[in-house]
Every structure is written in C-alpha cells, then in structure tokens.
Amino acid sequence: MHSLCYDVYRNLELKYEKSDDSQKEYYDLDWLKEGGYEKHGDSFIFPRTNNSVKFRNTIKWTIEYFSDKLEICNELKKENEESKTVQEDYQLARENGIKIKSKDEHEIELPSTFLRELKPYQKESVEHILGVGNAANFSVPGGGKTTITYAAISKWLKEGIVEKILVISPTAAFVPWEEEFEGCFGRKPKSKRLRGDIVSELSNLGHHYELFLMHFATAMRKTYEIRQFLQKFKTVLIIDESHYIKNPKLGRYAQMALDIAGDATRRIILSGTPIPNDAKDLWTQITFLWPDTPPLGHQLQYNTNISRTGGLSQKYRDALFPLYCRITKKDLQLPNPDYPQYPVELLPVQRMIYDVIAAKTLEEINSFREQSRLQKFRRAKMTRLLMTASNPSMLAEYSTTFDVDSDEFGYYSDPIDMLDIGDLPIYDKIKNYSTLEIPAKIKEAGQIAHELMEKGEKVLIWSSFRHNMEVFADEIFAGEKPILVHGGVPKEPTKDYEGTTSLRDERIQKFKDDTNPRVLIATPASLAEAVSLHKNILGKRVCSHAIYLDRNWNGAQFMQSMDRIHRIGMIHGKGIPNVTYHQIIATNTIDKKIHDRLWAKNEEMHNILKSKDLKELNYDSNIIKTDSDEWKADYDSLVEHLKELHKQKENEA
C-alpha cells in the first residue's frame, strides 16, 4: 500500500511500495516522473509551487491514479473533502450548460443599467455564461463576444457577485473593451490600462477603477500582484483572444493563466479561434475555467489521446460541450457582401519586367541546382513574383535582400536575394521603374477610391507591402492626408508619444470619427484582431468599401480583413451601400492563382465557421505553420501559372 501526505516543508510526499508486477511499476514510475514528482530516497516528492491550482490538482490526480492502493493522511482527506464542494459546483455548471444549449427559446432579465438590446442569437450566450459561471464563448469574429460578456457581467455586478473586471488581452483589444462598455452602459468606464511598474500598485488602484486592461506579457511578469488583487476584490477575470494561452507545452502565457485562475471569482475566455492548430490547444483554455476540477483531465493523458486519435474523442467532446457557447457565421444573418473584380492590364514596362522575372523563376524551379535548395527558397520565389505583379520598383529599392516580415506578411520566408536579378537585361528598367510608370493596379485602386470618396464614402485599401502604401501617400493621395497603419506603427504607447493611447489606435480612431471621406491604407496583419471599422462609438456608419490592391496566400489574413467591415452592428438597408470588396487582379499574373486559392480556403473556413462544433481552424493570421497539403497546393498554383505563361509566350512567338 502506498501512502500520501505532506512532508515537513509542506511538499507532497508519496511513499511508493514496490510492486511484484514489473510492468505496472514501470508505468507507475513513468507517471510520477511525467507528473512532476522527484525521487528522494524511498519517497517521491512533488514540490509546493506558487501555482496552488497545479498543486491541488496533483493531489487529486495522484489519488485517482493509485485509487484503492493509496493511504491518505487525515489532513489530505479533509482537503480532499473540501474539494468535493468545488466538484459539485462544477457538475451543476455542466448540467446548466447542457440544459441551456438544448433550449429553443432564451429570455433573460438584465438590470436596467445594461442599455444595449441583444440580438436573439446572443441571448443564449449570455444565459450560458450566467448559468455556467466560468464559461467560454467561441463565437465567430464579429459575433459580439464583448457585448455578450458585458451583458452577463451587468447581472453579476447588480447581484454583488463581482465588483471588478480584469481583462487580459492583446493591446489592440483595449479600445474595443472601453468603447463597448460605453455602448452597453451608456457611460465611459472608470478604466485603467496596466503596464510597467504601475501594476505593482494594482491592489491599491482597485478602489478607484472598475475595468482593468492588461497585455499577456505584462500579466506574465506580474502574477503575484494579480493574485493579490484577485484575493482582495471580487473579480471576473477575462482572457480575450484566449488562443494566446493555448500552448500545449505550457508556455509562459499559458502558465500565467493557470497561476492566477484559482483566485478569480468568475472566469471567462473568449476566442473566435479556440483551436488554431490542433485540439491540444484547448487544454489550457478550458483548465483555466475550472482549474480545481480540470474538465479535460490530466494534460499528459489528454495530449496523448489527441496524438493517438488525431482529434477530439467523444469523451472529450462530451466534457467540452456544456462549457462553451458558439455563434456561427450563419447565425449572424448579415447581408451578403458584393465582390466585384477589376481585371487590370499591366503597363508596358511592368509587363516586360514581370514576364522576365516569371521566366527566370520557372528556370530556377526547373534547374537541378535549384531543386536541392527549393524547399528553402520557394517561398521567397513566390513572394518575389508577387512583388513584381504589385510594384516592380520594390525589386530595386532593396539593393541586396528583401526580408519578408512574417508578422506583416503572413508567413516566414528567407530573405529574397536581389543580387540574382542584377544581371538581367531589363535590370535598368527595374532600377528606374519608379520614374517610368505608376503601376496599373495602384492607379486603378486610386481611381476606385476617389470615385467612392466623391460619393461621400470612406475607403479602406489593403496591401501586403508598406512600399505601396507610401506610393499611395506620396502620389495617388498627395494632399488628401491618407491614414497609414502597418507593422511599423506602434501598438503600444511609446515614451516620446504624447497621446494617451498608441499611435496605431489614434490613427484608427481618426479614421472612424472623421465626418469627411477618408482613406485608410493598411496591411492585413496590422488590423488582424479586435478592430471594427463598420461603425464608430456614436453608432455612425464608418466604412463599407475595402479595396484589395494585392493579396498573399494567407487565408486567415484575408478572412480577418473582410471581418473588419462585415460584422454585427453594421448599418445596412435601403439607400445604404452594401459592404463591397473591390478585388484588383492583374491579368496574366500570379494574382488570379492567388485569388482562386484564397477563395478555396475561404469556402473551407466558412464551412467550419458554420458549425456549432469545435474544429481545427487556422484562422490565426500570426500562425506561421501551414498544413503541408495547403502549402503544396499554393506552390503548385504558382508553378501552374508559370507554365501557362511560358506556353502563352511560346505561342505568341
């Protein structure tokens, strides 16, 4: 018989009795090692950590694993009995979750302090959060998760269940949380954005503010201060964009979330993409909600099962089902957008440059020498061709290499070697291109934007390249003060910046609040999360038109960019322009293949977003990992285009 109790240092001590069954003993010792136990003489010690939840769970899992072959000291027996109360609360929450999700009608009574009228499909989510207590909302982007959360919190505030709100999220979400508070309660929140040394005063600040906003990186460094605050004030702790804590190997954000979870009065996680890579991403998120009774069990066993089955087994689906609610894309019932395409013929010099670069790329792909390095360089070759179709002057602006910024562009690539085009016969035209032509696609985008602005519309222009944004600012919209947002525009307030928010947020706000027609030019990655451009805080329509100058193969970026103006609360109806995505496609270039691939990915993602079930979905534009089949299809589309163009040129000759 084994025995379990505390040692003199309050560590957990398991005295293990050797078994006659060598195979069973092998599995036991392996389990103890993987569970964090350390061998000390005849005993195994699990050290007491700052993570009280992890410590309590280790006690629970050890008792479950050794079952009736384990003697437990009286102190542990008492603590184990107390934990049964939490288990009862959890079981009640599960029952409530199942009951609420099985209902056809959802009517909830909210306090008069909550002013916003909920959509019919949002009521189930609010009732679910209130019934489950510690709940997840995995509604699609644009589904109104912030409004849903505030609706539930309004009832908790009135009933005295909570008194403070602490949101841990990307910085980009700070403004939406403050704006939505005002929209829901009709007043500006007493909010505090927490960063740096100010977090050390968090417990003292609690009396002066009601809404606290903190980035994951700040929270990661200040878990002690956060726990003090949570122990002092009855707080609902919200992890927004909860896929940030998904790391199945317990990365720093994930560990932070589990360290502070047990001290919160209520816990909520929000994400439109809870499984950006695979089902292992769910464990930390769901354990954060019920840390004392982990719904998915021990992480090692859960991950092993996922690896073996390739996804969520029915056992885990049953465990998850009561704890999350989800609004699908179909539930939103938004009017379908328009998708006009604008075929554009390249101007003579760009056509000449593109054809030469395309021929050189095909030659490199076909060459034996290049084959040995193809895996390493093919992304760079694809990007170089995309640059040429968009604006050849970029090929010369960077004299030796062009580094693709993965955060900006959507995937990693080795630096593009510009030296290998220096010996091309048309290199002089590449080098002097900016003095010879304005690319046809840029001119077309400018013309569309000006026509819309003359009708009083605001316009959003998307481009993957900052260089094109500068051409717009300096030439196409010179004197019209276009607003530029890209990866180089700080998301955090800098020391030398006088504003109260970041430069990025202020530029976005300027675009939303200006009563005159304006142009916002942005890279998709810079506005990937927590940005709404469909209306402003006053409820006025902002933007219904987006122009796509160029696009890359990143399907997540493309879908997220569309979500900026097509979402809940968009103003539509008779006499109001429909949401329109103007897609500029250069003929006989890689543009058409990219367009076809993006729409194939778009259709696949929409099929998943229609489902109430949780499925793997790479909808996180910052995820660099791409499915091998998807990547092969992207690359094959490039090769197919090059061969088609080569054959066309041969026929013309």
Short mmCIF file of N, CA, C and O in Angstrom, two decimals, residues 103-108 117-127 143 148 325 327 331-333 568 612:
data_model
loop_
_atom_site.label_atom_id
_atom_site.label_comp_id
_atom_site.label_asym_id
_atom_site.label_seq_id
_atom_site.Cartn_x
_atom_site.Cartn_y
_atom_site.Cartn_z
N LYS A 103 -32.20 24.38 -25.16
CA LYS A 103 -33.43 25.17 -25.23
C LYS A 103 -33.59 25.83 -26.60
O LYS A 103 -32.61 26.18 -27.24
N ASP A 104 -34.83 26.03 -27.00
CA ASP A 104 -35.12 26.72 -28.25
C ASP A 104 -35.31 28.22 -28.04
O ASP A 104 -35.03 29.02 -28.93
N GLU A 105 -35.80 28.60 -26.88
CA GLU A 105 -36.06 30.00 -26.58
C GLU A 105 -35.19 30.44 -25.41
O GLU A 105 -35.00 29.68 -24.45
N HIS A 106 -34.69 31.67 -25.49
CA HIS A 106 -33.83 32.19 -24.42
C HIS A 106 -34.26 33.62 -24.09
O HIS A 106 -34.07 34.54 -24.88
N GLU A 107 -34.87 33.76 -22.95
CA GLU A 107 -35.26 35.08 -22.46
C GLU A 107 -34.56 35.33 -21.13
O GLU A 107 -34.69 34.52 -20.20
N ILE A 108 -33.81 36.38 -21.05
CA ILE A 108 -33.08 36.69 -19.81
C ILE A 108 -33.43 38.09 -19.35
O ILE A 108 -33.68 38.99 -20.16
N GLU A 117 -29.63 46.52 -26.70
CA GLU A 117 -30.57 45.45 -26.99
C GLU A 117 -29.83 44.27 -27.62
O GLU A 117 -29.12 44.43 -28.62
N LEU A 118 -29.98 43.10 -27.02
CA LEU A 118 -29.28 41.92 -27.52
C LEU A 118 -29.97 41.36 -28.75
O LEU A 118 -31.20 41.39 -28.87
N LYS A 119 -29.15 40.82 -29.66
CA LYS A 119 -29.71 40.09 -30.79
C LYS A 119 -30.27 38.76 -30.26
O LYS A 119 -29.78 38.23 -29.26
N PRO A 120 -31.29 38.21 -30.92
CA PRO A 120 -31.87 36.94 -30.44
C PRO A 120 -30.83 35.84 -30.25
O PRO A 120 -30.87 35.09 -29.27
N TYR A 121 -29.86 35.74 -31.18
CA TYR A 121 -28.88 34.67 -31.08
C TYR A 121 -27.80 34.95 -30.03
O TYR A 121 -27.01 34.07 -29.70
N GLN A 122 -27.77 36.17 -29.48
CA GLN A 122 -26.82 36.48 -28.41
C GLN A 122 -27.35 36.09 -27.04
O GLN A 122 -26.57 35.90 -26.10
N LYS A 123 -28.65 35.95 -26.93
CA LYS A 123 -29.25 35.69 -25.62
C LYS A 123 -28.84 34.34 -25.06
O LYS A 123 -28.64 34.19 -23.85
N GLU A 124 -28.72 33.34 -25.93
CA GLU A 124 -28.28 32.03 -25.46
C GLU A 124 -26.89 32.12 -24.83
O GLU A 124 -26.63 31.54 -23.78
N SER A 125 -25.99 32.88 -25.47
CA SER A 125 -24.63 33.01 -24.95
C SER A 125 -24.60 33.70 -23.60
O SER A 125 -23.83 33.32 -22.71
N VAL A 126 -25.43 34.73 -23.42
CA VAL A 126 -25.50 35.43 -22.13
C VAL A 126 -26.04 34.50 -21.06
O VAL A 126 -25.48 34.40 -19.95
N GLU A 127 -27.14 33.82 -21.37
CA GLU A 127 -27.72 32.88 -20.41
C GLU A 127 -26.72 31.77 -20.07
O GLU A 127 -26.64 31.32 -18.92
N GLY A 143 -19.02 38.38 -33.82
CA GLY A 143 -20.25 37.84 -33.25
C GLY A 143 -20.74 38.58 -32.01
O GLY A 143 -21.78 38.23 -31.46
N ILE A 148 -21.81 40.43 -25.31
CA ILE A 148 -22.35 39.27 -24.58
C ILE A 148 -21.76 39.21 -23.18
O ILE A 148 -22.47 38.98 -22.19
N CYS A 325 -20.21 28.21 -25.50
CA CYS A 325 -21.31 28.56 -26.38
C CYS A 325 -20.69 29.16 -27.64
O CYS A 325 -19.59 29.73 -27.58
N ILE A 327 -21.62 31.24 -31.45
CA ILE A 327 -22.45 31.82 -32.50
C ILE A 327 -21.71 31.60 -33.81
O ILE A 327 -20.53 31.92 -33.94
N ASP A 331 -25.48 32.28 -38.07
CA ASP A 331 -26.37 32.89 -37.08
C ASP A 331 -26.45 34.41 -37.22
O ASP A 331 -27.46 35.02 -36.88
N LEU A 332 -25.37 35.02 -37.69
CA LEU A 332 -25.31 36.48 -37.76
C LEU A 332 -26.32 37.05 -38.74
O LEU A 332 -26.76 38.19 -38.59
N GLN A 333 -26.68 36.28 -39.77
CA GLN A 333 -27.68 36.70 -40.76
C GLN A 333 -27.36 38.07 -41.36
O GLN A 333 -28.25 38.92 -41.52
N ILE A 568 -21.48 42.15 -36.87
CA ILE A 568 -22.67 42.56 -36.12
C ILE A 568 -22.67 44.07 -35.91
O ILE A 568 -21.64 44.66 -35.58
N LYS A 612 -21.48 24.35 -35.24
CA LYS A 612 -21.51 24.60 -33.79
C LYS A 612 -20.40 23.85 -33.08
O LYS A 612 -20.07 24.14 -31.93
#
